[in-house]
C-alpha cells in the first residue's frame, strides 16, 4: 500500500464528505425545483454531480495506491431550508468546511512527505478557491436582490451559462 493508514482513513472519510455535499446540493436543488425556479435547481443539480465526481476521485486514488475503500456512513442532508439566502449561506459554509478538510489532508500528506498525495490534493486546493468564490458571489447577489425578485437571479444564472458556453 503506497499510502499511510492514517491518510487512507482520512481519504475514505473525505469520500463521505463529498457525497454528503452532493446529497445536500441535491436537497437544495429539489427545494428550488418544487418552487418553480428551474435555473436555481439546475445550478444545484450540477453542483451535486460535481461533488459526486470529487468523491469518485478519492475512491479511484485509494484504489490506485493499493488502499482499501471503506465507504463511511453519510449523514442525511439538512432538510429544512428557510429561504434562498439560507441555501446559499449553507452552501458557502459547507464549501468552507470542505476547504478546511482538504487542508487537513494536505497537512498530513506534507508531514508524511507523501508527494503523490500532495499532487493529487493540489487539484482540490485549487478547486475549492473556485467553489467558495462562486457561493460567495451568489450569496451576495441573492442578498442584494432579495427574496421577492428571484426571477432576476434566474436570468443572472442564464447569463452566466451563456458566458461559459
Ligand atoms: Fe467537493 Fe464543493 O467541494
PDB file of C-alpha atoms and ligand atoms in Angstrom:
ATOM      1  CA  UNK A   1       0.000   0.000   0.000  1.00  0.00           C
ATOM      2  CA  UNK A   2       1.540   3.278  -1.138  1.00  0.00           C
ATOM      3  CA  UNK A   3      -0.253   5.490   1.385  1.00  0.00           C
ATOM      4  CA  UNK A   4      -0.277   5.593   5.189  1.00  0.00           C
ATOM      5  CA  UNK A   5      -3.175   4.052   7.117  1.00  0.00           C
ATOM      6  CA  UNK A   6      -3.916   7.467   8.554  1.00  0.00           C
ATOM      7  CA  UNK A   7      -4.148   9.247   5.203  1.00  0.00           C
ATOM      8  CA  UNK A   8      -6.147   6.395   3.639  1.00  0.00           C
ATOM      9  CA  UNK A   9      -8.649   6.640   6.508  1.00  0.00           C
ATOM     10  CA  UNK A  10      -8.940  10.401   6.050  1.00  0.00           C
ATOM     11  CA  UNK A  11      -9.463   9.978   2.295  1.00  0.00           C
ATOM     12  CA  UNK A  12     -12.233   7.456   2.895  1.00  0.00           C
ATOM     13  CA  UNK A  13     -13.828   9.994   5.234  1.00  0.00           C
ATOM     14  CA  UNK A  14     -13.432  12.644   2.556  1.00  0.00           C
ATOM     15  CA  UNK A  15     -15.257  10.418   0.100  1.00  0.00           C
ATOM     16  CA  UNK A  16     -18.136  10.574   2.591  1.00  0.00           C
ATOM     17  CA  UNK A  17     -17.840  14.358   2.964  1.00  0.00           C
ATOM     18  CA  UNK A  18     -18.010  14.879  -0.791  1.00  0.00           C
ATOM     19  CA  UNK A  19     -21.010  12.547  -1.103  1.00  0.00           C
ATOM     20  CA  UNK A  20     -22.599  14.390   1.824  1.00  0.00           C
ATOM     21  CA  UNK A  21     -22.117  17.643  -0.117  1.00  0.00           C
ATOM     22  CA  UNK A  22     -23.679  16.013  -3.159  1.00  0.00           C
ATOM     23  CA  UNK A  23     -26.756  14.968  -1.187  1.00  0.00           C
ATOM     24  CA  UNK A  24     -27.055  18.415   0.399  1.00  0.00           C
ATOM     25  CA  UNK A  25     -26.942  20.086  -3.018  1.00  0.00           C
ATOM     26  CA  UNK A  26     -29.494  17.593  -4.335  1.00  0.00           C
ATOM     27  CA  UNK A  27     -31.779  18.531  -1.431  1.00  0.00           C
ATOM     28  CA  UNK A  28     -31.360  22.238  -2.190  1.00  0.00           C
ATOM     29  CA  UNK A  29     -31.973  21.595  -5.913  1.00  0.00           C
ATOM     30  CA  UNK A  30     -35.237  19.849  -5.045  1.00  0.00           C
ATOM     31  CA  UNK A  31     -36.222  22.852  -2.873  1.00  0.00           C
ATOM     32  CA  UNK A  32     -35.900  25.165  -5.902  1.00  0.00           C
ATOM     33  CA  UNK A  33     -37.410  22.684  -8.341  1.00  0.00           C
ATOM     34  CA  UNK A  34     -40.505  22.448  -6.149  1.00  0.00           C
ATOM     35  CA  UNK A  35     -40.771  26.259  -6.192  1.00  0.00           C
ATOM     36  CA  UNK A  36     -40.612  26.551  -9.999  1.00  0.00           C
ATOM     37  CA  UNK A  37     -37.141  28.067 -10.098  1.00  0.00           C
ATOM     38  CA  UNK A  38     -35.529  25.800 -12.720  1.00  0.00           C
ATOM     39  CA  UNK A  39     -32.265  27.699 -13.115  1.00  0.00           C
ATOM     40  CA  UNK A  40     -31.542  27.574  -9.395  1.00  0.00           C
ATOM     41  CA  UNK A  41     -32.470  23.895  -9.434  1.00  0.00           C
ATOM     42  CA  UNK A  42     -30.217  23.205 -12.437  1.00  0.00           C
ATOM     43  CA  UNK A  43     -27.329  25.015 -10.746  1.00  0.00           C
ATOM     44  CA  UNK A  44     -27.611  22.849  -7.622  1.00  0.00           C
ATOM     45  CA  UNK A  45     -28.207  19.600  -9.543  1.00  0.00           C
ATOM     46  CA  UNK A  46     -24.971  20.355 -11.422  1.00  0.00           C
ATOM     47  CA  UNK A  47     -23.187  21.059  -8.126  1.00  0.00           C
ATOM     48  CA  UNK A  48     -24.449  17.724  -6.796  1.00  0.00           C
ATOM     49  CA  UNK A  49     -22.995  15.915  -9.808  1.00  0.00           C
ATOM     50  CA  UNK A  50     -19.674  17.727  -9.379  1.00  0.00           C
ATOM     51  CA  UNK A  51     -19.462  16.623  -5.750  1.00  0.00           C
ATOM     52  CA  UNK A  52     -20.025  13.008  -6.784  1.00  0.00           C
ATOM     53  CA  UNK A  53     -17.138  13.406  -9.217  1.00  0.00           C
ATOM     54  CA  UNK A  54     -14.992  14.739  -6.371  1.00  0.00           C
ATOM     55  CA  UNK A  55     -15.895  11.713  -4.253  1.00  0.00           C
ATOM     56  CA  UNK A  56     -15.016   9.373  -7.115  1.00  0.00           C
ATOM     57  CA  UNK A  57     -11.585  10.988  -7.448  1.00  0.00           C
ATOM     58  CA  UNK A  58     -10.879   9.947  -3.836  1.00  0.00           C
ATOM     59  CA  UNK A  59     -12.184   6.433  -4.434  1.00  0.00           C
ATOM     60  CA  UNK A  60     -10.015   5.957  -7.523  1.00  0.00           C
ATOM     61  CA  UNK A  61      -6.971   7.434  -5.821  1.00  0.00           C
ATOM     62  CA  UNK A  62      -7.338   4.995  -2.922  1.00  0.00           C
ATOM     63  CA  UNK A  63      -7.538   2.097  -5.382  1.00  0.00           C
ATOM     64  CA  UNK A  64      -4.562   3.414  -7.373  1.00  0.00           C
ATOM     65  CA  UNK A  65      -2.327   3.412  -4.288  1.00  0.00           C
ATOM     66  CA  UNK A  66      -3.497  -0.032  -3.187  1.00  0.00           C
ATOM     67  CA  UNK A  67      -5.561   1.125  -0.209  1.00  0.00           C
ATOM     68  CA  UNK A  68      -8.856  -0.322   0.911  1.00  0.00           C
ATOM     69  CA  UNK A  69     -12.020   1.565   0.033  1.00  0.00           C
ATOM     70  CA  UNK A  70     -14.348   1.649   3.054  1.00  0.00           C
ATOM     71  CA  UNK A  71     -17.272   3.963   2.409  1.00  0.00           C
ATOM     72  CA  UNK A  72     -18.420   5.593   5.658  1.00  0.00           C
ATOM     73  CA  UNK A  73     -21.965   6.333   6.803  1.00  0.00           C
ATOM     74  CA  UNK A  74     -23.134   9.602   5.353  1.00  0.00           C
ATOM     75  CA  UNK A  75     -25.267  11.990   7.367  1.00  0.00           C
ATOM     76  CA  UNK A  76     -28.634  12.989   5.981  1.00  0.00           C
ATOM     77  CA  UNK A  77     -28.691  16.460   4.454  1.00  0.00           C
ATOM     78  CA  UNK A  78     -30.377  19.381   6.168  1.00  0.00           C
ATOM     79  CA  UNK A  79     -33.975  19.182   5.056  1.00  0.00           C
ATOM     80  CA  UNK A  80     -35.306  22.483   6.350  1.00  0.00           C
ATOM     81  CA  UNK A  81     -34.303  25.350   4.087  1.00  0.00           C
ATOM     82  CA  UNK A  82     -35.838  28.629   5.193  1.00  0.00           C
ATOM     83  CA  UNK A  83     -35.182  30.713   2.089  1.00  0.00           C
ATOM     84  CA  UNK A  84     -32.857  31.256  -0.863  1.00  0.00           C
ATOM     85  CA  UNK A  85     -30.223  33.231   1.039  1.00  0.00           C
ATOM     86  CA  UNK A  86     -30.130  30.461   3.671  1.00  0.00           C
ATOM     87  CA  UNK A  87     -29.500  27.876   0.958  1.00  0.00           C
ATOM     88  CA  UNK A  88     -26.514  29.811  -0.378  1.00  0.00           C
ATOM     89  CA  UNK A  89     -25.224  30.549   3.134  1.00  0.00           C
ATOM     90  CA  UNK A  90     -25.442  26.820   3.889  1.00  0.00           C
ATOM     91  CA  UNK A  91     -23.561  26.062   0.654  1.00  0.00           C
ATOM     92  CA  UNK A  92     -20.869  28.615   1.415  1.00  0.00           C
ATOM     93  CA  UNK A  93     -20.419  27.243   4.956  1.00  0.00           C
ATOM     94  CA  UNK A  94     -20.204  23.751   3.518  1.00  0.00           C
ATOM     95  CA  UNK A  95     -17.555  24.753   0.989  1.00  0.00           C
ATOM     96  CA  UNK A  96     -15.523  26.483   3.706  1.00  0.00           C
ATOM     97  CA  UNK A  97     -15.693  23.261   5.737  1.00  0.00           C
ATOM     98  CA  UNK A  98     -14.547  21.234   2.713  1.00  0.00           C
ATOM     99  CA  UNK A  99     -11.625  23.609   2.209  1.00  0.00           C
ATOM    100  CA  UNK A 100     -10.578  23.003   5.841  1.00  0.00           C
ATOM    101  CA  UNK A 101     -10.900  19.225   5.301  1.00  0.00           C
ATOM    102  CA  UNK A 102      -8.723  19.377   2.163  1.00  0.00           C
ATOM    103  CA  UNK A 103      -6.116  21.464   4.026  1.00  0.00           C
ATOM    104  CA  UNK A 104      -6.085  18.887   6.849  1.00  0.00           C
ATOM    105  CA  UNK A 105      -5.452  16.139   4.288  1.00  0.00           C
ATOM    106  CA  UNK A 106      -2.692  18.216   2.707  1.00  0.00           C
ATOM    107  CA  UNK A 107      -1.102  18.837   6.140  1.00  0.00           C
ATOM    108  CA  UNK A 108      -0.858  15.081   6.701  1.00  0.00           C
ATOM    109  CA  UNK A 109       0.431  14.427   3.162  1.00  0.00           C
ATOM    110  CA  UNK A 110       3.142  17.052   3.750  1.00  0.00           C
ATOM    111  CA  UNK A 111       4.063  15.733   7.206  1.00  0.00           C
ATOM    112  CA  UNK A 112       4.408  12.260   5.742  1.00  0.00           C
ATOM    113  CA  UNK A 113       6.307  13.515   2.678  1.00  0.00           C
ATOM    114  CA  UNK A 114       3.739  11.747   0.509  1.00  0.00           C
ATOM    115  CA  UNK A 115       4.417  13.652  -2.696  1.00  0.00           C
ATOM    116  CA  UNK A 116       1.899  11.692  -4.793  1.00  0.00           C
ATOM    117  CA  UNK A 117      -0.896  12.542  -2.356  1.00  0.00           C
ATOM    118  CA  UNK A 118       0.200  16.192  -2.342  1.00  0.00           C
ATOM    119  CA  UNK A 119      -0.014  16.328  -6.149  1.00  0.00           C
ATOM    120  CA  UNK A 120      -3.432  14.660  -6.029  1.00  0.00           C
ATOM    121  CA  UNK A 121      -4.724  17.014  -3.331  1.00  0.00           C
ATOM    122  CA  UNK A 122      -3.428  20.130  -5.076  1.00  0.00           C
ATOM    123  CA  UNK A 123      -6.291  19.837  -7.601  1.00  0.00           C
ATOM    124  CA  UNK A 124      -8.769  20.098  -4.715  1.00  0.00           C
ATOM    125  CA  UNK A 125      -6.978  23.088  -3.191  1.00  0.00           C
ATOM    126  CA  UNK A 126      -7.424  24.975  -6.481  1.00  0.00           C
ATOM    127  CA  UNK A 127     -10.978  23.723  -6.993  1.00  0.00           C
ATOM    128  CA  UNK A 128     -12.022  24.985  -3.548  1.00  0.00           C
ATOM    129  CA  UNK A 129     -10.978  28.547  -4.418  1.00  0.00           C
ATOM    130  CA  UNK A 130     -13.499  28.482  -7.272  1.00  0.00           C
ATOM    131  CA  UNK A 131     -16.223  26.738  -5.262  1.00  0.00           C
ATOM    132  CA  UNK A 132     -16.032  29.170  -2.324  1.00  0.00           C
ATOM    133  CA  UNK A 133     -15.862  32.181  -4.627  1.00  0.00           C
ATOM    134  CA  UNK A 134     -18.931  31.052  -6.634  1.00  0.00           C
ATOM    135  CA  UNK A 135     -21.016  30.605  -3.492  1.00  0.00           C
ATOM    136  CA  UNK A 136     -19.838  33.956  -2.055  1.00  0.00           C
ATOM    137  CA  UNK A 137     -20.820  35.761  -5.252  1.00  0.00           C
ATOM    138  CA  UNK A 138     -24.237  34.126  -5.476  1.00  0.00           C
ATOM    139  CA  UNK A 139     -24.977  34.729  -1.795  1.00  0.00           C
ATOM    140  CA  UNK A 140     -24.086  38.376  -2.290  1.00  0.00           C
ATOM    141  CA  UNK A 141     -26.358  38.663  -5.340  1.00  0.00           C
ATOM    142  CA  UNK A 142     -29.249  36.900  -3.595  1.00  0.00           C
ATOM    143  CA  UNK A 143     -28.951  39.187  -0.556  1.00  0.00           C
ATOM    144  CA  UNK A 144     -28.956  42.300  -2.722  1.00  0.00           C
ATOM    145  CA  UNK A 145     -31.803  41.276  -4.989  1.00  0.00           C
ATOM    146  CA  UNK A 146     -33.992  39.893  -2.226  1.00  0.00           C
ATOM    147  CA  UNK A 147     -36.402  37.008  -1.969  1.00  0.00           C
ATOM    148  CA  UNK A 148     -39.135  38.787  -3.954  1.00  0.00           C
ATOM    149  CA  UNK A 149     -37.024  39.191  -7.075  1.00  0.00           C
ATOM    150  CA  UNK A 150     -35.612  35.707  -7.517  1.00  0.00           C
ATOM    151  CA  UNK A 151     -36.601  35.629 -11.187  1.00  0.00           C
ATOM    152  CA  UNK A 152     -33.956  38.303 -11.784  1.00  0.00           C
ATOM    153  CA  UNK A 153     -31.341  35.895 -10.471  1.00  0.00           C
ATOM    154  CA  UNK A 154     -32.723  33.165 -12.699  1.00  0.00           C
ATOM    155  CA  UNK A 155     -31.776  35.373 -15.643  1.00  0.00           C
ATOM    156  CA  UNK A 156     -28.416  36.125 -13.967  1.00  0.00           C
ATOM    157  CA  UNK A 157     -27.709  32.384 -13.849  1.00  0.00           C
ATOM    158  CA  UNK A 158     -28.739  32.059 -17.508  1.00  0.00           C
ATOM    159  CA  UNK A 159     -26.325  34.849 -18.446  1.00  0.00           C
ATOM    160  CA  UNK A 160     -23.561  33.050 -16.547  1.00  0.00           C
ATOM    161  CA  UNK A 161     -24.273  29.870 -18.515  1.00  0.00           C
ATOM    162  CA  UNK A 162     -24.187  31.750 -21.818  1.00  0.00           C
ATOM    163  CA  UNK A 163     -20.859  33.370 -20.898  1.00  0.00           C
ATOM    164  CA  UNK A 164     -19.401  29.920 -20.234  1.00  0.00           C
ATOM    165  CA  UNK A 165     -20.774  28.429 -23.484  1.00  0.00           C
TER     166      UNK A 165
HETATM  167 FE1  LIG B   1     -16.073  18.946  -3.397  1.00  0.00          FE
HETATM  168 FE2  LIG B   1     -17.601  21.603  -3.296  1.00  0.00          FE
HETATM  169  O1  LIG B   1     -16.358  20.504  -2.524  1.00  0.00           O
END
